[in-house]
Amino acid sequence: MTNLFQNYGKRININFISGKDEFLYDEHNQEYLDFISGISVLNLGHNNTDINKAFLAQAQKLTHISNLFEIQGQEDVAGLIIQALGGDYKGLFCNSGAEANEAAIKLATKATKRKKLLSFKNSFHGRTLATLSATGQDKVKQGFFPLSKRMLHAPYNEINGLEKYFDDDLSAVIVEVLQAEGGVTSAKEDFLKKLEELCKKNKSLLIIDEVQTGFGRLGTEFGFKQYDISPDIITMAKALGNGYPMGAMFAKSEYKDFFNAGSHGTTFGGSPLAMSVARVVCETIFHADFLQSVQKKSQLIQEEIKNKLENNKNIISINIVGLMIGLKLADNINVQDVIKNLREKHHFLCLPASNNTLRLLPPLIVSEKNITKAIDYIQDVLA
Ligand SMILES: *Cc1c(COP(=O)(O)O)cnc(C)c1O
């Protein structure tokens, strides 16, 4: 018996009661090592002391007032994000990744007066109608066709033939620097450079979806900073709130007048309570020492995987960027079985991505000891 839609299929039957850092605890106080992080949301871990402090202090003063009023927290947090983006940007806050992308698509449409949008096969951009249309995976679109014909999908990382999508009705290109849901696939430098060049030439906007890759996940403030590109729009969500629902869209200042009074808005976006959390997230993650620690852990995980898994015949390919790890498994084993075994035998939590890929997303504050443990568990289960 359930009162809920079954849109998540059969959920895993564990009743989590509490968490601390990279650990979760169920009703029997069984400890689980969490390499899901709420799908790259809890980059600062569960039950983070600094975030709790800021959240509780703000909750006792003021939670919500609406965007009718000036909210100083939005100015401050946007300032921290703009500094991390490293350019002349303006931002707005919303409540999720889909909403951030929705705002980006609207802004690009209005700024260019064009209708078409280019995205890529295997991409994931959200579940609203526009972002679902942009998403390049048919499995999440079943039952919703026909979706917008304005949405074009090109092969990811394929420079040949890219030019043919660029015409005088293409408003923007939306792309992930690393397709996370799509199988933990990194964009190639020359592919992103080519996209940027074609966008410039065609006066189309370049939107980078950093919903899963932002906030230190790839070892830099945002993933695009590892490439020599300067996006027109950047969208973010997930780890921005470390568990508090939040999203944001930032665009180059030259586009700011296209979102004028009445053109876009949200009731909840950027509340004082949300901003109290986002401030701690930004101040913690956008710090050279913190990002260096993520890179150091990334190196450790690379060494561990090289030593313990590199010659494992059940693994076809490995992609590690920061603390986003994808292990593509051989066709003869099912990633879901591996995940189940890891959970039941070692109380270790990780998740799948497309193409039979095992995806690891530890909190960025994970200890080196627990990184070693995780790879030992995977070595054991894939032996
Ligand atoms: C999760 C995700 C989204 C959607 O975010 P929601 O908060 O679930 O709406 C969009 N783009 C990418 C790359 C994501 O990983």
PDB file of C-alpha atoms and ligand atoms in Angstrom, residues 96-99 101 124-126 176 180-181 209 211-212 237-238, ligand 1:
ATOM      1  CA  SER A  96      15.942  23.463  -9.171  1.00  0.00           C
ATOM      2  CA  GLY A  97      18.123  22.518 -12.094  1.00  0.00           C
ATOM      3  CA  ALA A  98      15.205  22.238 -14.492  1.00  0.00           C
ATOM      4  CA  GLU A  99      14.082  25.739 -13.536  1.00  0.00           C
ATOM      5  CA  ASN A 101      17.699  25.598 -17.543  1.00  0.00           C
ATOM      6  CA  PHE A 124      20.121  15.411 -19.347  1.00  0.00           C
ATOM      7  CA  HIS A 125      18.663  18.848 -18.663  1.00  0.00           C
ATOM      8  CA  GLY A 126      15.553  18.258 -16.524  1.00  0.00           C
ATOM      9  CA  GLU A 176      27.245  19.674 -20.248  1.00  0.00           C
ATOM     10  CA  ALA A 180      26.832  12.719 -15.914  1.00  0.00           C
ATOM     11  CA  GLU A 181      23.506  10.891 -16.280  1.00  0.00           C
ATOM     12  CA  ASP A 209      24.572  23.172 -17.781  1.00  0.00           C
ATOM     13  CA  VAL A 211      23.767  21.471 -12.489  1.00  0.00           C
ATOM     14  CA  GLN A 212      25.703  18.297 -11.663  1.00  0.00           C
ATOM     15  CA  ALA A 237      21.500  23.782  -8.817  1.00  0.00           C
ATOM     16  CA  LYS A 238      22.086  20.498  -6.911  1.00  0.00           C
TER      17      LYS A 238
HETATM   18  C1  LIG B   1      19.915  16.892 -12.129  1.00  0.00           C
HETATM   19  C2  LIG B   1      20.160  17.608 -13.381  1.00  0.00           C
HETATM   20  C3  LIG B   1      19.220  18.515 -13.927  1.00  0.00           C
HETATM   21  C4  LIG B   1      17.848  18.690 -13.339  1.00  0.00           C
HETATM   22  O1  LIG B   1      17.875  19.217 -12.053  1.00  0.00           O
HETATM   23  P1  LIG B   1      16.546  19.131 -11.124  1.00  0.00           P
HETATM   24  O2  LIG B   1      16.945  19.894  -9.895  1.00  0.00           O
HETATM   25  O3  LIG B   1      16.287  17.686 -10.886  1.00  0.00           O
HETATM   26  O4  LIG B   1      15.449  19.783 -11.889  1.00  0.00           O
HETATM   27  C5  LIG B   1      19.583  19.235 -15.052  1.00  0.00           C
HETATM   28  N1  LIG B   1      20.779  19.085 -15.634  1.00  0.00           N
HETATM   29  C6  LIG B   1      21.705  18.221 -15.155  1.00  0.00           C
HETATM   30  C7  LIG B   1      23.030  18.119 -15.837  1.00  0.00           C
HETATM   31  C8  LIG B   1      21.426  17.451 -14.025  1.00  0.00           C
HETATM   32  O5  LIG B   1      22.330  16.575 -13.571  1.00  0.00           O
END
